[in-house]
Amino acid sequence: CMNVLFAGPWDIAGAYISDRLFCEGHTLYWITEEPKRLLWNKHFKGQVYRGSWRREDYLRILKAHSIDTVVFLTGALRENFDSFPEYQSQLGTLTDLLNVLRGYSLKRLIYLSSLELDYPGIYAPVLTELAAGEMLCQAYRKAYALPILILRLGLIFGGFSLGRMGLTGRLLEKIRSGASLELPFSSG
């Protein structure tokens, strides 16, 4: 069994992953500034650390629970970003965590990213930050041999309105209304 630490704001993908890991018998922890929301199913148990965190706090939590896997949540950047014209950068938090992990024995850091990065014509500031996060993870993997896995996720559908589903939601809304579609993708 793994001891898994989720780090970052609430995330649809993180919620699915945490539920799956819990059902498989792994122990879950979450570091978040989220004041009330739960990452996992309300019937599941896991330790939640709420508030703002510094490097020494990350290290204390990692050691106290013998964390072997960290999942860095980026849902605020990947999910529903059209409805959040202003956002808070997660690059400082990611950098702090990567620096702490340099001196910590970890099986894997998983950075959740977006398939939308494959289409540079639709970059938005938040997607640019995801790309920067990927580059930062790659640099730490090369420079310090950190075991990092970057997962580029597609859209995850759930109980959300089309207006909260990014590019796919906008296209589906146009299809419903009979409007013509203009796709920002090249033929390649």
Coordinates of N, CA and C in Angstrom, one line a residue:
C1 N 0.8 -1.2 0.0 CA 0.0 0.0 0.0 C 0.9 1.2 0.0
M2 N 0.4 2.3 -0.7 CA 1.1 3.5 -0.8 C 0.5 4.6 0.2
N3 N 1.4 5.5 0.6 CA 0.9 6.7 1.3 C 1.0 7.8 0.3
V4 N -0.2 8.3 -0.1 CA -0.3 9.3 -1.1 C -0.7 10.7 -0.6
L5 N 0.1 11.7 -1.0 CA -0.2 13.0 -0.6 C -0.7 13.8 -1.9
F6 N -1.9 14.4 -1.8 CA -2.4 15.2 -2.8 C -2.1 16.7 -2.4
A7 N -1.6 17.5 -3.3 CA -1.2 18.9 -3.0 C -1.9 19.8 -4.0
G8 N -2.6 20.8 -3.5 CA -3.2 21.8 -4.4 C -4.7 21.9 -4.2
P9 N -5.3 22.8 -5.0 CA -6.8 23.0 -4.8 C -7.6 21.8 -5.3
W10 N -8.9 21.8 -5.0 CA -9.8 20.7 -5.3 C -9.7 20.5 -6.9
D11 N -9.8 19.2 -7.3 CA -9.5 18.8 -8.7 C -10.4 17.7 -9.0
I12 N -11.2 17.7 -10.1 CA -12.0 16.6 -10.5 C -11.2 15.3 -10.7
A13 N -10.1 15.4 -11.4 CA -9.3 14.2 -11.7 C -8.8 13.7 -10.3
G14 N -8.3 14.6 -9.5 CA -7.8 14.3 -8.2 C -8.9 13.5 -7.3
A15 N -10.1 14.0 -7.4 CA -11.2 13.3 -6.7 C -11.4 11.9 -7.2
Y16 N -11.4 11.7 -8.5 CA -11.5 10.3 -9.1 C -10.3 9.5 -8.7
I17 N -9.1 10.0 -8.8 CA -7.9 9.3 -8.4 C -7.9 8.9 -7.0
S18 N -8.3 9.8 -6.1 CA -8.3 9.6 -4.7 C -9.3 8.5 -4.3
D19 N -10.5 8.6 -4.9 CA -11.5 7.5 -4.6 C -11.0 6.1 -5.0
R20 N -10.3 6.1 -6.2 CA -9.8 4.8 -6.7 C -8.7 4.3 -5.8
L21 N -7.8 5.1 -5.4 CA -6.7 4.7 -4.5 C -7.2 4.3 -3.2
F22 N -8.2 5.0 -2.6 CA -8.8 4.6 -1.3 C -9.4 3.2 -1.4
C23 N -10.1 2.9 -2.5 CA -10.8 1.6 -2.7 C -9.7 0.5 -2.8
E24 N -8.5 0.9 -3.3 CA -7.5 -0.1 -3.4 C -6.7 -0.3 -2.1
G25 N -7.0 0.5 -1.1 CA -6.4 0.3 0.2 C -5.3 1.2 0.5
H26 N -5.0 2.2 -0.3 CA -3.9 3.1 0.0 C -4.4 4.2 1.0
T27 N -3.4 4.8 1.7 CA -3.7 5.8 2.7 C -3.5 7.2 2.0
L28 N -4.5 8.1 2.3 CA -4.5 9.4 1.6 C -4.4 10.5 2.5
Y29 N -3.7 11.6 2.0 CA -3.5 12.8 2.7 C -3.7 13.9 1.7
W30 N -4.0 15.1 2.1 CA -4.3 16.3 1.2 C -3.8 17.5 1.9
I31 N -3.0 18.3 1.2 CA -2.6 19.7 1.6 C -3.3 20.6 0.7
T32 N -4.1 21.5 1.3 CA -4.9 22.4 0.5 C -5.2 23.7 1.2
E33 N -5.4 24.8 0.5 CA -5.9 26.0 1.1 C -7.5 26.1 1.0
E34 N -8.1 25.0 0.4 CA -9.5 24.9 0.4 C -10.1 24.9 1.8
P35 N -11.0 25.8 2.2 CA -11.4 25.8 3.6 C -12.4 24.7 4.0
K36 N -13.2 24.2 3.1 CA -14.2 23.2 3.5 C -14.3 21.9 2.7
R37 N -14.2 22.1 1.4 CA -14.4 21.0 0.5 C -13.6 19.8 0.7
L38 N -14.1 18.6 0.4 CA -13.3 17.3 0.5 C -12.9 16.9 -0.8
L39 N -11.7 16.4 -0.9 CA -11.2 15.9 -2.2 C -11.8 14.5 -2.6
W40 N -12.0 13.7 -1.6 CA -12.5 12.4 -1.8 C -13.9 12.2 -1.3
N41 N -14.5 11.1 -1.7 CA -15.9 10.7 -1.3 C -16.1 10.9 0.2
K42 N -17.2 11.4 0.6 CA -17.4 11.7 2.0 C -17.4 10.5 2.9
H43 N -17.5 9.3 2.3 CA -17.5 8.1 3.1 C -16.1 7.6 3.4
F44 N -15.1 8.2 2.7 CA -13.7 7.7 2.8 C -13.0 8.6 3.8
K45 N -12.0 8.0 4.4 CA -11.2 8.7 5.4 C -9.8 9.1 4.9
G46 N -9.4 10.3 5.3 CA -8.1 10.7 4.9 C -7.7 12.0 5.7
Q47 N -6.5 12.2 6.0 CA -6.0 13.4 6.7 C -5.9 14.6 5.8
V48 N -6.6 15.7 6.2 CA -6.5 16.9 5.4 C -5.8 18.0 6.2
Y49 N -4.8 18.6 5.5 CA -4.1 19.8 6.1 C -4.6 21.0 5.3
R50 N -5.3 21.9 6.0 CA -5.8 23.1 5.4 C -5.0 24.3 5.9
G51 N -4.8 25.2 4.9 CA -4.1 26.5 5.2 C -3.0 26.7 4.2
S52 N -2.1 27.7 4.5 CA -1.0 28.0 3.7 C 0.2 27.3 4.2
W53 N 1.1 26.8 3.3 CA 2.2 26.0 3.7 C 3.5 26.5 3.2
R54 N 4.6 26.2 4.0 CA 5.9 26.6 3.6 C 6.7 25.3 3.4
R55 N 7.9 25.4 2.9 CA 8.7 24.2 2.6 C 8.9 23.3 3.8
E56 N 9.2 23.9 4.9 CA 9.4 23.0 6.1 C 8.2 22.3 6.5
D57 N 7.0 22.9 6.2 CA 5.7 22.2 6.5 C 5.6 21.0 5.6
Y58 N 5.9 21.2 4.3 CA 5.8 20.0 3.4 C 6.7 18.9 3.9
L59 N 7.9 19.2 4.2 CA 8.9 18.2 4.6 C 8.4 17.5 5.9
R60 N 7.8 18.2 6.9 CA 7.3 17.6 8.1 C 6.2 16.7 7.8
I61 N 5.3 17.0 6.9 CA 4.1 16.2 6.6 C 4.6 15.0 5.8
L62 N 5.5 15.1 4.9 CA 6.0 14.0 4.1 C 6.7 13.0 5.0
K63 N 7.5 13.4 6.0 CA 8.2 12.5 6.9 C 7.2 11.9 7.9
A64 N 6.3 12.7 8.4 CA 5.4 12.2 9.5 C 4.5 11.0 9.0
H65 N 4.2 11.0 7.7 CA 3.3 10.0 7.1 C 4.0 9.1 6.1
S66 N 5.4 9.1 6.1 CA 6.1 8.3 5.2 C 5.5 8.3 3.8
I67 N 5.3 9.5 3.3 CA 4.6 9.7 1.9 C 5.6 9.1 0.9
D68 N 5.1 8.3 0.0 CA 5.9 7.8 -1.1 C 5.4 8.2 -2.5
T69 N 4.2 8.8 -2.6 CA 3.7 9.3 -3.8 C 3.0 10.7 -3.6
V70 N 3.3 11.6 -4.4 CA 2.7 13.0 -4.3 C 2.0 13.2 -5.7
V71 N 0.7 13.7 -5.6 CA 0.0 14.1 -6.8 C -0.2 15.6 -6.7
F72 N 0.3 16.3 -7.7 CA 0.2 17.7 -7.7 C -1.0 18.1 -8.5
L73 N -2.0 18.7 -7.8 CA -3.3 19.0 -8.4 C -3.3 20.3 -9.1
T74 N -3.8 20.3 -10.3 CA -3.8 21.6 -11.1 C -5.2 21.9 -11.7
G75 N -6.2 21.4 -11.1 CA -7.6 21.5 -11.6 C -8.0 23.0 -11.8
A76 N -7.5 23.9 -10.9 CA -7.9 25.3 -11.1 C -7.4 25.8 -12.4
L77 N -6.3 25.2 -12.9 CA -5.8 25.6 -14.2 C -6.4 24.8 -15.4
R78 N -6.7 23.5 -15.2 CA -7.2 22.6 -16.2 C -8.7 22.6 -16.4
E79 N -9.4 22.8 -15.3 CA -10.8 22.6 -15.3 C -11.6 23.9 -15.2
N80 N -12.5 24.2 -16.0 CA -13.4 25.4 -15.9 C -12.6 26.7 -15.9
F81 N -11.5 26.8 -16.6 CA -10.7 28.0 -16.5 C -11.3 29.2 -17.2
D82 N -12.3 28.9 -18.1 CA -12.9 30.0 -18.8 C -13.7 30.9 -17.8
S83 N -14.2 30.3 -16.8 CA -15.1 31.1 -15.8 C -14.2 31.8 -14.7
F84 N -12.9 31.6 -14.8 CA -12.0 32.2 -13.8 C -11.0 33.1 -14.5
P85 N -11.4 34.4 -14.9 CA -10.5 35.2 -15.6 C -9.2 35.6 -14.8
E86 N -9.3 35.6 -13.5 CA -8.1 35.8 -12.7 C -7.9 34.5 -11.9
Y87 N -6.6 34.2 -11.8 CA -6.3 33.0 -11.0 C -5.0 33.2 -10.3
Q88 N -4.7 32.4 -9.3 CA -3.5 32.5 -8.6 C -2.5 31.4 -9.1
S89 N -1.3 31.8 -9.3 CA -0.3 31.0 -9.9 C 0.0 29.9 -8.8
Q90 N 0.3 28.7 -9.4 CA 0.7 27.6 -8.5 C 2.2 27.3 -8.7
L91 N 2.9 28.1 -9.5 CA 4.3 27.8 -9.8 C 5.2 27.9 -8.5
G92 N 4.8 28.9 -7.6 CA 5.6 29.0 -6.4 C 5.4 27.8 -5.5
T93 N 4.2 27.3 -5.4 CA 4.0 26.1 -4.6 C 4.7 24.9 -5.2
L94 N 4.6 24.7 -6.5 CA 5.2 23.6 -7.2 C 6.7 23.7 -7.0
T95 N 7.3 24.9 -7.1 CA 8.8 25.0 -6.9 C 9.2 24.7 -5.5
D96 N 8.4 25.1 -4.5 CA 8.7 24.8 -3.1 C 8.7 23.3 -2.9
L97 N 7.6 22.7 -3.4 CA 7.5 21.2 -3.3 C 8.6 20.5 -4.0
L98 N 9.0 20.9 -5.2 CA 10.1 20.2 -5.9 C 11.4 20.4 -5.1
N99 N 11.6 21.5 -4.5 CA 12.9 21.7 -3.8 C 12.9 20.8 -2.5
V100 N 11.8 20.7 -1.9 CA 11.7 19.8 -0.7 C 12.0 18.3 -1.1
L101 N 11.4 17.9 -2.3 CA 11.5 16.5 -2.7 C 12.9 16.2 -3.2
R102 N 13.7 17.2 -3.4 CA 15.1 16.9 -3.8 C 15.9 16.1 -2.7
G103 N 15.5 16.4 -1.4 CA 16.2 15.8 -0.3 C 15.3 14.7 0.3
Y104 N 14.3 14.2 -0.4 CA 13.4 13.3 0.2 C 13.3 12.0 -0.7
S105 N 13.2 10.9 -0.1 CA 13.1 9.6 -0.9 C 11.6 9.4 -1.3
L106 N 11.3 9.5 -2.6 CA 10.0 9.5 -3.1 C 9.9 8.5 -4.2
K107 N 8.8 7.7 -4.3 CA 8.6 6.8 -5.4 C 8.2 7.6 -6.7
R108 N 7.4 8.6 -6.5 CA 6.9 9.3 -7.7 C 6.1 10.6 -7.3
L109 N 6.4 11.7 -8.1 CA 5.6 12.9 -8.1 C 4.8 12.9 -9.4
I110 N 3.5 13.0 -9.3 CA 2.6 13.0 -10.5 C 2.1 14.4 -10.7
Y111 N 2.4 15.0 -11.8 CA 2.0 16.4 -12.1 C 0.8 16.2 -13.1
L112 N -0.4 16.7 -12.8 CA -1.5 16.6 -13.6 C -1.5 17.8 -14.6
S113 N -1.5 17.5 -15.9 CA -1.5 18.6 -16.9 C -2.7 18.4 -17.8
S114 N -2.6 19.0 -19.0 CA -3.7 19.0 -19.9 C -3.4 18.7 -21.3
L115 N -4.2 17.9 -22.0 CA -4.0 17.6 -23.4 C -4.1 18.8 -24.3
E116 N -4.8 19.8 -23.8 CA -5.0 21.1 -24.5 C -3.6 21.8 -24.8
L117 N -2.6 21.4 -24.1 CA -1.2 21.9 -24.4 C -0.7 21.5 -25.8
D118 N -1.3 20.4 -26.3 CA -0.9 19.9 -27.7 C -1.4 20.9 -28.8
Y119 N -2.2 21.9 -28.4 CA -2.8 22.8 -29.4 C -2.4 24.2 -29.1
P120 N -1.2 24.6 -29.4 CA -0.7 26.0 -29.0 C -1.6 27.1 -29.5
G121 N -2.4 26.9 -30.5 CA -3.3 28.0 -31.0 C -4.3 28.4 -30.0
I122 N -4.6 27.6 -29.0 CA -5.6 27.9 -28.0 C -5.1 28.2 -26.6
Y123 N -3.8 28.5 -26.6 CA -3.2 28.8 -25.3 C -3.9 30.0 -24.6
A124 N -4.1 29.8 -23.3 CA -4.6 30.9 -22.5 C -3.6 31.0 -21.4
P125 N -3.6 32.1 -20.6 CA -2.6 32.2 -19.5 C -2.5 31.0 -18.6
V126 N -3.6 30.4 -18.3 CA -3.6 29.2 -17.4 C -2.9 28.0 -18.0
L127 N -3.2 27.9 -19.3 CA -2.5 26.8 -20.1 C -1.0 27.0 -20.2
T128 N -0.7 28.3 -20.3 CA 0.8 28.6 -20.4 C 1.4 28.3 -19.0
E129 N 0.7 28.5 -18.0 CA 1.2 28.1 -16.6 C 1.4 26.6 -16.5
L130 N 0.4 25.8 -17.0 CA 0.6 24.4 -17.0 C 1.8 24.0 -17.8
A131 N 2.0 24.6 -18.9 CA 3.2 24.3 -19.7 C 4.5 24.6 -19.0
A132 N 4.5 25.7 -18.3 CA 5.7 26.1 -17.4 C 5.8 25.1 -16.3
G133 N 4.7 24.6 -15.7 CA 4.8 23.6 -14.7 C 5.5 22.3 -15.2
E134 N 5.1 21.9 -16.4 CA 5.6 20.7 -17.0 C 7.1 20.9 -17.2
M135 N 7.5 22.1 -17.7 CA 8.9 22.4 -18.0 C 9.7 22.4 -16.7
L136 N 9.1 22.9 -15.6 CA 9.8 22.9 -14.3 C 10.0 21.5 -13.8
C137 N 9.0 20.7 -13.9 CA 9.1 19.3 -13.5 C 10.1 18.5 -14.3
Q138 N 10.2 18.8 -15.6 CA 11.2 18.1 -16.5 C 12.6 18.5 -16.1
A139 N 12.8 19.8 -15.7 CA 14.1 20.3 -15.3 C 14.5 19.7 -14.0
Y140 N 13.6 19.6 -13.1 CA 14.0 18.9 -11.8 C 14.2 17.4 -12.0
R141 N 13.5 16.8 -12.9 CA 13.7 15.4 -13.2 C 15.1 15.2 -13.7
K142 N 15.5 16.0 -14.7 CA 16.8 15.9 -15.3 C 18.0 16.3 -14.3
A143 N 17.8 17.5 -13.6 CA 18.9 18.0 -12.8 C 19.1 17.2 -11.5
Y144 N 18.0 16.7 -10.9 CA 18.1 16.0 -9.6 C 17.6 14.6 -9.6
A145 N 17.3 14.0 -10.8 CA 16.8 12.7 -10.9 C 15.6 12.4 -10.1
L146 N 14.7 13.4 -10.0 CA 13.5 13.2 -9.3 C 12.5 12.3 -10.1
P147 N 11.9 11.4 -9.5 CA 10.9 10.5 -10.2 C 9.6 11.2 -10.4
I148 N 9.5 11.8 -11.6 CA 8.3 12.7 -11.9 C 7.6 12.1 -13.1
L149 N 6.3 12.0 -13.0 CA 5.4 11.6 -14.1 C 4.5 12.7 -14.4
I150 N 4.4 13.1 -15.7 CA 3.5 14.2 -16.1 C 2.4 13.5 -16.8
L151 N 1.2 13.7 -16.3 CA 0.0 13.2 -17.0 C -0.8 14.3 -17.6
R152 N -0.9 14.2 -18.9 CA -1.8 15.2 -19.7 C -3.2 14.6 -19.8
L153 N -4.1 15.1 -19.1 CA -5.4 14.6 -19.0 C -6.3 15.4 -20.0
G154 N -7.3 14.7 -20.6 CA -8.3 15.3 -21.3 C -9.4 15.8 -20.4
L155 N -10.5 16.3 -21.0 CA -11.6 16.8 -20.1 C -12.3 15.6 -19.4
I156 N -12.6 15.8 -18.2 CA -13.3 14.8 -17.4 C -14.8 15.3 -17.3
F157 N -15.7 14.5 -17.7 CA -17.1 14.9 -17.7 C -17.8 14.4 -16.4
G158 N -18.6 15.2 -15.9 CA -19.3 14.9 -14.7 C -20.6 15.7 -14.7
G159 N -21.0 16.1 -13.5 CA -22.2 16.9 -13.4 C -22.0 18.4 -13.6
F160 N -21.4 18.8 -14.7 CA -21.1 20.2 -15.0 C -21.9 20.7 -16.2
S161 N -22.2 22.0 -16.2 CA -22.9 22.6 -17.3 C -21.9 22.7 -18.5
L162 N -22.4 22.8 -19.7 CA -21.5 23.0 -20.8 C -20.7 24.2 -20.7
G163 N -21.2 25.3 -20.1 CA -20.4 26.5 -19.9 C -19.2 26.4 -19.0
R164 N -19.1 25.3 -18.3 CA -18.0 25.0 -17.4 C -17.1 23.9 -17.9
M165 N -17.2 23.6 -19.2 CA -16.4 22.5 -19.8 C -15.4 23.0 -20.8
G166 N -14.9 24.2 -20.7 CA -13.8 24.7 -21.6 C -14.2 24.7 -23.1
L167 N -13.2 24.4 -23.9 CA -13.4 24.4 -25.4 C -14.5 23.4 -25.8
T168 N -14.4 22.2 -25.2 CA -15.4 21.2 -25.6 C -16.8 21.7 -25.3
G169 N -17.0 22.3 -24.1 CA -18.3 22.8 -23.7 C -18.8 23.9 -24.7
R170 N -17.9 24.8 -25.1 CA -18.3 25.8 -26.0 C -18.7 25.2 -27.4
L171 N -18.0 24.2 -27.8 CA -18.4 23.6 -29.1 C -19.7 22.9 -29.0
L172 N -19.9 22.2 -27.9 CA -21.2 21.5 -27.7 C -22.4 22.4 -27.6
E173 N -22.2 23.6 -27.0 CA -23.2 24.6 -26.9 C -23.6 25.1 -28.3
K174 N -22.5 25.3 -29.2 CA -22.8 25.8 -30.5 C -23.5 24.7 -31.3
I175 N -23.2 23.4 -31.2 CA -23.9 22.3 -31.9 C -25.3 22.3 -31.5
R176 N -25.6 22.4 -30.2 CA -27.0 22.4 -29.7 C -27.8 23.6 -30.3
S177 N -27.2 24.7 -30.4 CA -27.9 25.9 -30.9 C -27.9 26.0 -32.4
G178 N -27.2 25.1 -33.1 CA -27.2 25.1 -34.6 C -26.2 26.1 -35.2
A179 N -25.4 26.7 -34.3 CA -24.4 27.7 -34.8 C -23.3 26.9 -35.6
S180 N -22.6 27.7 -36.5 CA -21.5 27.1 -37.2 C -20.3 27.0 -36.2
L181 N -19.4 26.1 -36.5 CA -18.2 25.9 -35.6 C -17.0 26.3 -36.3
E182 N -16.1 27.0 -35.6 CA -14.8 27.3 -36.1 C -13.8 26.6 -35.1
L183 N -13.1 25.7 -35.6 CA -12.1 25.0 -34.7 C -10.8 25.6 -34.8
P184 N -10.1 25.8 -33.6 CA -8.8 26.4 -33.6 C -7.7 25.5 -33.9
F185 N -7.9 24.3 -34.6 CA -6.9 23.3 -34.8 C -6.5 23.3 -36.3
S186 N -5.3 23.0 -36.5 CA -4.9 22.9 -37.9 C -5.3 21.5 -38.4
S187 N -5.2 21.2 -39.7 CA -5.6 19.9 -40.2 C -4.6 18.8 -39.7
G188 N -3.4 19.2 -39.3 CA -2.5 18.2 -38.8 C -2.8 17.8 -37.4

